[in-house]
Structures are given as structure tokens and as C-alpha cells.
Amino acid sequence: MPPRASKRKSAPPNSSSVTSSDGRSVCLSSPEGIEALCADLGVDYTDVRILMLAWKLKAEKQGYFTQDEWQSGLKALGVDSLSKLKKVLPELEKEVEKPSNYEDFYIYAFRYCLTEEKQKSVDIESICELLNLVLGVQFRPQVDSLVEYLKNMLAYDAWTLNFWQVQNDYKISFPDLENYDETQAWPLILDNFVEWMRENQS
């Protein structure tokens, strides 16, 4: 976790910079600037609320907020100081929970991990981290089992957006698997996961 500074004053939000722990002004268009921002807000840079903030700012590149993204995003949030921004972070969680926003955020979370030009898939290690970040709090047992499955199955070394969406579009009751009907057309990855689950439950 980035070091949390004390008794220091950050630059105003509309300047697209913050003050780092050693007193330097750091631009938010750099990973170092994002870490300094997280320290100001009192959250870890791996906190899902930072991902939600990136979604709200419509940030296009992971670990960077452009000046336009920062300023227009804060305007949309209705805040003009870091103290106010800190107070609205919990509200972002409520906003994402709305059905009209959740799918958009869910897809954004995947695309935010596409860090290279023309990249179409995300490696399994990153997918496991993303599953924990986005779904872990609400669906901990399911996510733990899916992550264990993915880490032990060599068939999947990366996921496309289509695979990522499958986890949101198809809901399997857990741990009883009662709503799973093998005669229906489930995505192959879920068929394989259910088979693995049953083998481990027997």
C-alpha cells in the first residue's frame, strides 16, 4: 500500500496533480500520481473503489488519469476538493450496484486491463485478481472456487471479453448447483467448471 502522508496539503483537484508523501507535486497521468492520490484518499490503490473512480472518470488507460478525465469526472461527481471526493467514494459503490450501471462497470473492469494496443485477452493471473476485486465481496465462495479452478486448469491461460461476460450473464446457484441443467446450452467453460465442482464435492 502506498505510504500515507500526514499534515500535507495536496494540489486542488482541478490541477490534475497531487502532492506525494515526500512533498513533490505528482501529475495524475502517471502510476506514481495515482498512488499519491490513493494515499490522500486513505485507500489502497488495489481497492475496488479506485476502479469505480476510474470508471466514473471514464479513464482509458490503466494507472493514468488525463487532465480532461480528471476534471470532467470530478465535475460529474459534483466535487471540488479531495476531502469531498473521499466522502463520495462510498456512494460510487451504491451507484455501481444499480442494474443500469453494473453491467457497464463490469465490462469496463475487463477493458481497463487491456493495457496494450490491439490486446483482446487478459492473462489468467490478472483475471483471478479481477474476479476477486469485482465479485469477491459479494460472491466470495463462488469466486474462491472459480479462482482455484482456473489456477489448476491449464486449458485456460487467458480470457477474452466474451469469457468474462459469461460469469455475469449465467448465474449458477452455489454450492448446490441446483439451477444447472446439463441438457441446456451452457457455455463450455461453465460446463467444465461444474464438472470440476462435482468431482471435488464427491
JSON list of C-alpha atoms in Angstrom, two decimals:
[
{"chain": "A", "resi": 1, "resn": "MET", "atom": "CA", "xyz": [0.00, 0.00, 0.00]},
{"chain": "A", "resi": 2, "resn": "PRO", "atom": "CA", "xyz": [1.35, 3.44, -0.86]},
{"chain": "A", "resi": 3, "resn": "PRO", "atom": "CA", "xyz": [2.61, 5.37, 2.17]},
{"chain": "A", "resi": 4, "resn": "ARG", "atom": "CA", "xyz": [0.05, 7.66, 3.73]},
{"chain": "A", "resi": 5, "resn": "ALA", "atom": "CA", "xyz": [1.40, 11.11, 4.37]},
{"chain": "A", "resi": 6, "resn": "SER", "atom": "CA", "xyz": [0.31, 13.30, 7.23]},
{"chain": "A", "resi": 7, "resn": "LYS", "atom": "CA", "xyz": [-0.11, 17.05, 7.63]},
{"chain": "A", "resi": 8, "resn": "ARG", "atom": "CA", "xyz": [0.33, 17.84, 3.99]},
{"chain": "A", "resi": 9, "resn": "LYS", "atom": "CA", "xyz": [-1.86, 19.65, 1.55]},
{"chain": "A", "resi": 10, "resn": "SER", "atom": "CA", "xyz": [-2.50, 18.36, -1.95]},
{"chain": "A", "resi": 11, "resn": "ALA", "atom": "CA", "xyz": [-2.92, 20.47, -5.03]},
{"chain": "A", "resi": 12, "resn": "PRO", "atom": "CA", "xyz": [-6.54, 21.32, -5.86]},
{"chain": "A", "resi": 13, "resn": "PRO", "atom": "CA", "xyz": [-8.36, 18.58, -7.78]},
{"chain": "A", "resi": 14, "resn": "ASN", "atom": "CA", "xyz": [-8.72, 20.66, -10.95]},
{"chain": "A", "resi": 15, "resn": "SER", "atom": "CA", "xyz": [-4.94, 20.89, -11.27]},
{"chain": "A", "resi": 16, "resn": "SER", "atom": "CA", "xyz": [-4.75, 17.16, -12.15]},
{"chain": "A", "resi": 17, "resn": "SER", "atom": "CA", "xyz": [-1.89, 16.68, -9.68]},
{"chain": "A", "resi": 18, "resn": "VAL", "atom": "CA", "xyz": [-1.43, 15.64, -6.07]},
{"chain": "A", "resi": 19, "resn": "THR", "atom": "CA", "xyz": [1.34, 16.01, -3.52]},
{"chain": "A", "resi": 20, "resn": "SER", "atom": "CA", "xyz": [3.34, 12.85, -2.87]},
{"chain": "A", "resi": 21, "resn": "SER", "atom": "CA", "xyz": [4.50, 11.67, 0.54]},
{"chain": "A", "resi": 22, "resn": "ASP", "atom": "CA", "xyz": [7.85, 13.43, 0.09]},
{"chain": "A", "resi": 23, "resn": "GLY", "atom": "CA", "xyz": [6.18, 16.75, -0.73]},
{"chain": "A", "resi": 24, "resn": "ARG", "atom": "CA", "xyz": [6.57, 16.67, -4.52]},
{"chain": "A", "resi": 25, "resn": "SER", "atom": "CA", "xyz": [3.73, 17.60, -6.85]},
{"chain": "A", "resi": 26, "resn": "VAL", "atom": "CA", "xyz": [2.93, 14.49, -8.88]},
{"chain": "A", "resi": 27, "resn": "CYS", "atom": "CA", "xyz": [0.82, 14.50, -12.04]},
{"chain": "A", "resi": 28, "resn": "LEU", "atom": "CA", "xyz": [-2.11, 12.08, -12.09]},
{"chain": "A", "resi": 29, "resn": "SER", "atom": "CA", "xyz": [-1.17, 11.00, -15.60]},
{"chain": "A", "resi": 30, "resn": "SER", "atom": "CA", "xyz": [1.31, 8.56, -14.04]},
{"chain": "A", "resi": 31, "resn": "PRO", "atom": "CA", "xyz": [1.07, 5.49, -11.78]},
{"chain": "A", "resi": 32, "resn": "GLU", "atom": "CA", "xyz": [3.02, 7.41, -9.11]},
{"chain": "A", "resi": 33, "resn": "GLY", "atom": "CA", "xyz": [0.37, 10.12, -9.19]},
{"chain": "A", "resi": 34, "resn": "ILE", "atom": "CA", "xyz": [-2.44, 7.58, -8.78]},
{"chain": "A", "resi": 35, "resn": "GLU", "atom": "CA", "xyz": [-0.65, 6.06, -5.78]},
{"chain": "A", "resi": 36, "resn": "ALA", "atom": "CA", "xyz": [-0.28, 9.52, -4.24]},
{"chain": "A", "resi": 37, "resn": "LEU", "atom": "CA", "xyz": [-3.99, 10.14, -4.83]},
{"chain": "A", "resi": 38, "resn": "CYS", "atom": "CA", "xyz": [-4.85, 6.86, -3.10]},
{"chain": "A", "resi": 39, "resn": "ALA", "atom": "CA", "xyz": [-2.72, 7.88, -0.12]},
{"chain": "A", "resi": 40, "resn": "ASP", "atom": "CA", "xyz": [-4.63, 11.18, 0.03]},
{"chain": "A", "resi": 41, "resn": "LEU", "atom": "CA", "xyz": [-7.95, 9.34, -0.08]},
{"chain": "A", "resi": 42, "resn": "GLY", "atom": "CA", "xyz": [-6.85, 6.81, 2.52]},
{"chain": "A", "resi": 43, "resn": "VAL", "atom": "CA", "xyz": [-7.44, 3.75, 0.33]},
{"chain": "A", "resi": 44, "resn": "ASP", "atom": "CA", "xyz": [-5.19, 1.13, -1.20]},
{"chain": "A", "resi": 45, "resn": "TYR", "atom": "CA", "xyz": [-4.62, 1.52, -4.93]},
{"chain": "A", "resi": 46, "resn": "THR", "atom": "CA", "xyz": [-5.97, -2.03, -5.36]},
{"chain": "A", "resi": 47, "resn": "ASP", "atom": "CA", "xyz": [-9.26, -1.06, -3.67]},
{"chain": "A", "resi": 48, "resn": "VAL", "atom": "CA", "xyz": [-12.27, -1.67, -5.94]},
{"chain": "A", "resi": 49, "resn": "ARG", "atom": "CA", "xyz": [-13.40, 1.91, -5.27]},
{"chain": "A", "resi": 50, "resn": "ILE", "atom": "CA", "xyz": [-10.40, 3.19, -7.22]},
{"chain": "A", "resi": 51, "resn": "LEU", "atom": "CA", "xyz": [-11.54, 1.06, -10.15]},
{"chain": "A", "resi": 52, "resn": "MET", "atom": "CA", "xyz": [-15.02, 2.54, -9.70]},
{"chain": "A", "resi": 53, "resn": "LEU", "atom": "CA", "xyz": [-13.49, 6.02, -9.70]},
{"chain": "A", "resi": 54, "resn": "ALA", "atom": "CA", "xyz": [-11.65, 5.22, -12.94]},
{"chain": "A", "resi": 55, "resn": "TRP", "atom": "CA", "xyz": [-14.98, 4.04, -14.40]},
{"chain": "A", "resi": 56, "resn": "LYS", "atom": "CA", "xyz": [-16.68, 7.26, -13.34]},
{"chain": "A", "resi": 57, "resn": "LEU", "atom": "CA", "xyz": [-13.84, 9.33, -14.79]},
{"chain": "A", "resi": 58, "resn": "LYS", "atom": "CA", "xyz": [-14.03, 7.21, -17.98]},
{"chain": "A", "resi": 59, "resn": "ALA", "atom": "CA", "xyz": [-10.29, 6.65, -17.75]},
{"chain": "A", "resi": 60, "resn": "GLU", "atom": "CA", "xyz": [-8.98, 4.89, -20.84]},
{"chain": "A", "resi": 61, "resn": "LYS", "atom": "CA", "xyz": [-5.53, 3.81, -19.64]},
{"chain": "A", "resi": 62, "resn": "GLN", "atom": "CA", "xyz": [-4.82, 1.78, -16.52]},
{"chain": "A", "resi": 63, "resn": "GLY", "atom": "CA", "xyz": [-2.86, 3.72, -13.91]},
{"chain": "A", "resi": 64, "resn": "TYR", "atom": "CA", "xyz": [-3.36, 7.10, -15.56]},
{"chain": "A", "resi": 65, "resn": "PHE", "atom": "CA", "xyz": [-5.92, 9.91, -15.35]},
{"chain": "A", "resi": 66, "resn": "THR", "atom": "CA", "xyz": [-5.63, 12.56, -18.04]},
{"chain": "A", "resi": 67, "resn": "GLN", "atom": "CA", "xyz": [-6.38, 16.15, -17.14]},
{"chain": "A", "resi": 68, "resn": "ASP", "atom": "CA", "xyz": [-9.62, 16.05, -19.12]},
{"chain": "A", "resi": 69, "resn": "GLU", "atom": "CA", "xyz": [-10.72, 12.76, -17.50]},
{"chain": "A", "resi": 70, "resn": "TRP", "atom": "CA", "xyz": [-9.91, 14.11, -14.05]},
{"chain": "A", "resi": 71, "resn": "GLN", "atom": "CA", "xyz": [-11.61, 17.47, -14.41]},
{"chain": "A", "resi": 72, "resn": "SER", "atom": "CA", "xyz": [-14.73, 16.29, -16.25]},
{"chain": "A", "resi": 73, "resn": "GLY", "atom": "CA", "xyz": [-15.05, 13.31, -13.90]},
{"chain": "A", "resi": 74, "resn": "LEU", "atom": "CA", "xyz": [-14.92, 15.45, -10.76]},
{"chain": "A", "resi": 75, "resn": "LYS", "atom": "CA", "xyz": [-17.47, 17.77, -12.31]},
{"chain": "A", "resi": 76, "resn": "ALA", "atom": "CA", "xyz": [-19.79, 14.81, -12.93]},
{"chain": "A", "resi": 77, "resn": "LEU", "atom": "CA", "xyz": [-19.30, 13.75, -9.31]},
{"chain": "A", "resi": 78, "resn": "GLY", "atom": "CA", "xyz": [-20.06, 17.27, -8.12]},
{"chain": "A", "resi": 79, "resn": "VAL", "atom": "CA", "xyz": [-16.89, 17.62, -6.04]},
{"chain": "A", "resi": 80, "resn": "ASP", "atom": "CA", "xyz": [-14.22, 20.32, -5.95]},
{"chain": "A", "resi": 81, "resn": "SER", "atom": "CA", "xyz": [-11.84, 19.06, -3.28]},
{"chain": "A", "resi": 82, "resn": "LEU", "atom": "CA", "xyz": [-10.12, 15.84, -2.29]},
{"chain": "A", "resi": 83, "resn": "SER", "atom": "CA", "xyz": [-11.97, 15.82, 1.03]},
{"chain": "A", "resi": 84, "resn": "LYS", "atom": "CA", "xyz": [-15.27, 15.85, -0.85]},
{"chain": "A", "resi": 85, "resn": "LEU", "atom": "CA", "xyz": [-14.03, 13.18, -3.24]},
{"chain": "A", "resi": 86, "resn": "LYS", "atom": "CA", "xyz": [-13.18, 10.96, -0.27]},
{"chain": "A", "resi": 87, "resn": "LYS", "atom": "CA", "xyz": [-16.73, 11.33, 1.01]},
{"chain": "A", "resi": 88, "resn": "VAL", "atom": "CA", "xyz": [-18.33, 10.31, -2.30]},
{"chain": "A", "resi": 89, "resn": "LEU", "atom": "CA", "xyz": [-16.30, 7.11, -2.71]},
{"chain": "A", "resi": 90, "resn": "PRO", "atom": "CA", "xyz": [-18.88, 5.03, -0.76]},
{"chain": "A", "resi": 91, "resn": "GLU", "atom": "CA", "xyz": [-21.59, 6.49, -3.00]},
{"chain": "A", "resi": 92, "resn": "LEU", "atom": "CA", "xyz": [-19.79, 5.09, -6.03]},
{"chain": "A", "resi": 93, "resn": "GLU", "atom": "CA", "xyz": [-20.36, 1.60, -4.66]},
{"chain": "A", "resi": 94, "resn": "LYS", "atom": "CA", "xyz": [-24.10, 2.27, -4.45]},
{"chain": "A", "resi": 95, "resn": "GLU", "atom": "CA", "xyz": [-24.10, 3.72, -7.96]},
{"chain": "A", "resi": 96, "resn": "VAL", "atom": "CA", "xyz": [-22.38, 0.67, -9.41]},
{"chain": "A", "resi": 97, "resn": "GLU", "atom": "CA", "xyz": [-24.89, -1.64, -7.72]},
{"chain": "A", "resi": 98, "resn": "LYS", "atom": "CA", "xyz": [-27.72, -0.17, -9.81]},
{"chain": "A", "resi": 99, "resn": "PRO", "atom": "CA", "xyz": [-28.65, -2.63, -12.58]},
{"chain": "A", "resi": 100, "resn": "SER", "atom": "CA", "xyz": [-28.40, 0.14, -15.16]},
{"chain": "A", "resi": 101, "resn": "ASN", "atom": "CA", "xyz": [-24.74, 0.73, -14.21]},
{"chain": "A", "resi": 102, "resn": "TYR", "atom": "CA", "xyz": [-23.46, -2.66, -13.08]},
{"chain": "A", "resi": 103, "resn": "GLU", "atom": "CA", "xyz": [-23.05, -4.29, -16.49]},
{"chain": "A", "resi": 104, "resn": "ASP", "atom": "CA", "xyz": [-21.30, -1.19, -17.83]},
{"chain": "A", "resi": 105, "resn": "PHE", "atom": "CA", "xyz": [-18.88, -1.22, -14.88]},
{"chain": "A", "resi": 106, "resn": "TYR", "atom": "CA", "xyz": [-18.34, -4.98, -15.19]},
{"chain": "A", "resi": 107, "resn": "ILE", "atom": "CA", "xyz": [-17.35, -4.70, -18.86]},
{"chain": "A", "resi": 108, "resn": "TYR", "atom": "CA", "xyz": [-15.26, -1.61, -18.15]},
{"chain": "A", "resi": 109, "resn": "ALA", "atom": "CA", "xyz": [-13.29, -3.51, -15.48]},
{"chain": "A", "resi": 110, "resn": "PHE", "atom": "CA", "xyz": [-12.16, -6.02, -18.11]},
{"chain": "A", "resi": 111, "resn": "ARG", "atom": "CA", "xyz": [-11.35, -3.46, -20.78]},
{"chain": "A", "resi": 112, "resn": "TYR", "atom": "CA", "xyz": [-9.38, -1.42, -18.24]},
{"chain": "A", "resi": 113, "resn": "CYS", "atom": "CA", "xyz": [-6.99, -4.39, -18.03]},
{"chain": "A", "resi": 114, "resn": "LEU", "atom": "CA", "xyz": [-6.26, -4.26, -21.75]},
{"chain": "A", "resi": 115, "resn": "THR", "atom": "CA", "xyz": [-3.02, -2.32, -21.46]},
{"chain": "A", "resi": 116, "resn": "GLU", "atom": "CA", "xyz": [-1.53, -2.98, -24.90]},
{"chain": "A", "resi": 117, "resn": "GLU", "atom": "CA", "xyz": [-2.70, -1.79, -28.31]},
{"chain": "A", "resi": 118, "resn": "LYS", "atom": "CA", "xyz": [-4.93, -4.37, -30.05]},
{"chain": "A", "resi": 119, "resn": "GLN", "atom": "CA", "xyz": [-4.90, -6.58, -26.93]},
{"chain": "A", "resi": 120, "resn": "LYS", "atom": "CA", "xyz": [-8.00, -8.79, -26.85]},
{"chain": "A", "resi": 121, "resn": "SER", "atom": "CA", "xyz": [-7.42, -11.05, -23.86]},
{"chain": "A", "resi": 122, "resn": "VAL", "atom": "CA", "xyz": [-6.25, -10.86, -20.24]},
{"chain": "A", "resi": 123, "resn": "ASP", "atom": "CA", "xyz": [-3.95, -13.44, -18.66]},
{"chain": "A", "resi": 124, "resn": "ILE", "atom": "CA", "xyz": [-5.45, -15.79, -16.09]},
{"chain": "A", "resi": 125, "resn": "GLU", "atom": "CA", "xyz": [-3.45, -14.41, -13.16]},
{"chain": "A", "resi": 126, "resn": "SER", "atom": "CA", "xyz": [-4.87, -10.94, -13.83]},
{"chain": "A", "resi": 127, "resn": "ILE", "atom": "CA", "xyz": [-8.36, -12.40, -14.37]},
{"chain": "A", "resi": 128, "resn": "CYS", "atom": "CA", "xyz": [-8.21, -14.09, -10.96]},
{"chain": "A", "resi": 129, "resn": "GLU", "atom": "CA", "xyz": [-7.22, -10.78, -9.35]},
{"chain": "A", "resi": 130, "resn": "LEU", "atom": "CA", "xyz": [-10.05, -9.04, -11.21]},
{"chain": "A", "resi": 131, "resn": "LEU", "atom": "CA", "xyz": [-12.60, -11.64, -10.13]},
{"chain": "A", "resi": 132, "resn": "ASN", "atom": "CA", "xyz": [-11.55, -11.12, -6.53]},
{"chain": "A", "resi": 133, "resn": "LEU", "atom": "CA", "xyz": [-11.71, -7.36, -6.89]},
{"chain": "A", "resi": 134, "resn": "VAL", "atom": "CA", "xyz": [-15.04, -7.05, -8.72]},
{"chain": "A", "resi": 135, "resn": "LEU", "atom": "CA", "xyz": [-17.01, -10.07, -7.48]},
{"chain": "A", "resi": 136, "resn": "GLY", "atom": "CA", "xyz": [-15.16, -11.26, -4.38]},
{"chain": "A", "resi": 137, "resn": "VAL", "atom": "CA", "xyz": [-17.04, -9.25, -1.77]},
{"chain": "A", "resi": 138, "resn": "GLN", "atom": "CA", "xyz": [-20.48, -10.28, -3.00]},
{"chain": "A", "resi": 139, "resn": "PHE", "atom": "CA", "xyz": [-19.75, -13.84, -4.14]},
{"chain": "A", "resi": 140, "resn": "ARG", "atom": "CA", "xyz": [-16.75, -14.94, -2.06]},
{"chain": "A", "resi": 141, "resn": "PRO", "atom": "CA", "xyz": [-17.31, -18.75, -2.03]},
{"chain": "A", "resi": 142, "resn": "GLN", "atom": "CA", "xyz": [-18.04, -18.85, -5.77]},
{"chain": "A", "resi": 143, "resn": "VAL", "atom": "CA", "xyz": [-15.06, -16.67, -6.64]},
{"chain": "A", "resi": 144, "resn": "ASP", "atom": "CA", "xyz": [-12.71, -18.69, -4.43]},
{"chain": "A", "resi": 145, "resn": "SER", "atom": "CA", "xyz": [-13.77, -21.91, -6.17]},
{"chain": "A", "resi": 146, "resn": "LEU", "atom": "CA", "xyz": [-13.56, -20.41, -9.66]},
{"chain": "A", "resi": 147, "resn": "VAL", "atom": "CA", "xyz": [-10.12, -18.94, -8.98]},
{"chain": "A", "resi": 148, "resn": "GLU", "atom": "CA", "xyz": [-8.90, -22.30, -7.67]},
{"chain": "A", "resi": 149, "resn": "TYR", "atom": "CA", "xyz": [-10.29, -23.99, -10.77]},
{"chain": "A", "resi": 150, "resn": "LEU", "atom": "CA", "xyz": [-8.66, -21.52, -13.16]},
{"chain": "A", "resi": 151, "resn": "LYS", "atom": "CA", "xyz": [-5.29, -21.74, -11.44]},
{"chain": "A", "resi": 152, "resn": "ASN", "atom": "CA", "xyz": [-5.32, -25.54, -11.68]},
{"chain": "A", "resi": 153, "resn": "MET", "atom": "CA", "xyz": [-6.65, -25.92, -15.23]},
{"chain": "A", "resi": 154, "resn": "LEU", "atom": "CA", "xyz": [-4.02, -25.49, -17.91]},
{"chain": "A", "resi": 155, "resn": "ALA", "atom": "CA", "xyz": [-6.70, -25.21, -20.61]},
{"chain": "A", "resi": 156, "resn": "TYR", "atom": "CA", "xyz": [-7.19, -21.52, -19.83]},
{"chain": "A", "resi": 157, "resn": "ASP", "atom": "CA", "xyz": [-4.19, -19.21, -19.99]},
{"chain": "A", "resi": 158, "resn": "ALA", "atom": "CA", "xyz": [-6.18, -16.08, -20.85]},
{"chain": "A", "resi": 159, "resn": "TRP", "atom": "CA", "xyz": [-9.76, -14.81, -21.08]},
{"chain": "A", "resi": 160, "resn": "THR", "atom": "CA", "xyz": [-11.45, -12.76, -23.74]},
{"chain": "A", "resi": 161, "resn": "LEU", "atom": "CA", "xyz": [-14.25, -10.30, -23.00]},
{"chain": "A", "resi": 162, "resn": "ASN", "atom": "CA", "xyz": [-16.75, -13.00, -24.01]},
{"chain": "A", "resi": 163, "resn": "PHE", "atom": "CA", "xyz": [-15.47, -15.36, -21.29]},
{"chain": "A", "resi": 164, "resn": "TRP", "atom": "CA", "xyz": [-15.55, -12.51, -18.78]},
{"chain": "A", "resi": 165, "resn": "GLN", "atom": "CA", "xyz": [-19.17, -11.68, -19.62]},
{"chain": "A", "resi": 166, "resn": "VAL", "atom": "CA", "xyz": [-20.21, -15.32, -19.22]},
{"chain": "A", "resi": 167, "resn": "GLN", "atom": "CA", "xyz": [-19.54, -15.08, -15.48]},
{"chain": "A", "resi": 168, "resn": "ASN", "atom": "CA", "xyz": [-22.01, -12.23, -15.21]},
{"chain": "A", "resi": 169, "resn": "ASP", "atom": "CA", "xyz": [-24.65, -13.47, -17.65]},
{"chain": "A", "resi": 170, "resn": "TYR", "atom": "CA", "xyz": [-25.00, -17.01, -16.32]},
{"chain": "A", "resi": 171, "resn": "LYS", "atom": "CA", "xyz": [-25.69, -17.40, -12.62]},
{"chain": "A", "resi": 172, "resn": "ILE", "atom": "CA", "xyz": [-25.18, -20.85, -11.08]},
{"chain": "A", "resi": 173, "resn": "SER", "atom": "CA", "xyz": [-26.64, -21.44, -7.62]},
{"chain": "A", "resi": 174, "resn": "PHE", "atom": "CA", "xyz": [-23.85, -22.21, -5.20]},
{"chain": "A", "resi": 175, "resn": "PRO", "atom": "CA", "xyz": [-22.78, -24.57, -3.73]},
{"chain": "A", "resi": 176, "resn": "ASP", "atom": "CA", "xyz": [-25.75, -26.85, -4.55]},
{"chain": "A", "resi": 177, "resn": "LEU", "atom": "CA", "xyz": [-25.65, -26.16, -8.35]},
{"chain": "A", "resi": 178, "resn": "GLU", "atom": "CA", "xyz": [-29.41, -26.81, -8.39]},
{"chain": "A", "resi": 179, "resn": "ASN", "atom": "CA", "xyz": [-30.19, -24.50, -11.31]},
{"chain": "A", "resi": 180, "resn": "TYR", "atom": "CA", "xyz": [-27.58, -26.11, -13.54]},
{"chain": "A", "resi": 181, "resn": "ASP", "atom": "CA", "xyz": [-29.20, -28.31, -16.20]},
{"chain": "A", "resi": 182, "resn": "GLU", "atom": "CA", "xyz": [-26.67, -30.14, -18.35]},
{"chain": "A", "resi": 183, "resn": "THR", "atom": "CA", "xyz": [-29.29, -30.60, -21.08]},
{"chain": "A", "resi": 184, "resn": "GLN", "atom": "CA", "xyz": [-29.36, -26.84, -21.63]},
{"chain": "A", "resi": 185, "resn": "ALA", "atom": "CA", "xyz": [-26.86, -24.85, -23.67]},
{"chain": "A", "resi": 186, "resn": "TRP", "atom": "CA", "xyz": [-24.46, -23.54, -21.02]},
{"chain": "A", "resi": 187, "resn": "PRO", "atom": "CA", "xyz": [-21.11, -22.07, -22.10]},
{"chain": "A", "resi": 188, "resn": "LEU", "atom": "CA", "xyz": [-18.41, -24.75, -22.21]},
{"chain": "A", "resi": 189, "resn": "ILE", "atom": "CA", "xyz": [-16.30, -23.03, -19.56]},
{"chain": "A", "resi": 190, "resn": "LEU", "atom": "CA", "xyz": [-19.19, -23.30, -17.09]},
{"chain": "A", "resi": 191, "resn": "ASP", "atom": "CA", "xyz": [-19.87, -26.92, -18.04]},
{"chain": "A", "resi": 192, "resn": "ASN", "atom": "CA", "xyz": [-16.24, -27.72, -17.25]},
{"chain": "A", "resi": 193, "resn": "PHE", "atom": "CA", "xyz": [-16.33, -25.72, -14.02]},
{"chain": "A", "resi": 194, "resn": "VAL", "atom": "CA", "xyz": [-19.47, -27.52, -12.79]},
{"chain": "A", "resi": 195, "resn": "GLU", "atom": "CA", "xyz": [-17.93, -30.89, -13.65]},
{"chain": "A", "resi": 196, "resn": "TRP", "atom": "CA", "xyz": [-14.83, -29.93, -11.65]},
{"chain": "A", "resi": 197, "resn": "MET", "atom": "CA", "xyz": [-17.00, -28.74, -8.75]},
{"chain": "A", "resi": 198, "resn": "ARG", "atom": "CA", "xyz": [-18.93, -32.02, -8.63]},
{"chain": "A", "resi": 199, "resn": "GLU", "atom": "CA", "xyz": [-15.74, -34.06, -8.69]},
{"chain": "A", "resi": 200, "resn": "ASN", "atom": "CA", "xyz": [-14.39, -32.07, -5.76]},
{"chain": "A", "resi": 201, "resn": "GLN", "atom": "CA", "xyz": [-17.66, -32.35, -3.81]},
{"chain": "A", "resi": 202, "resn": "SER", "atom": "CA", "xyz": [-17.87, -36.13, -4.17]}
]
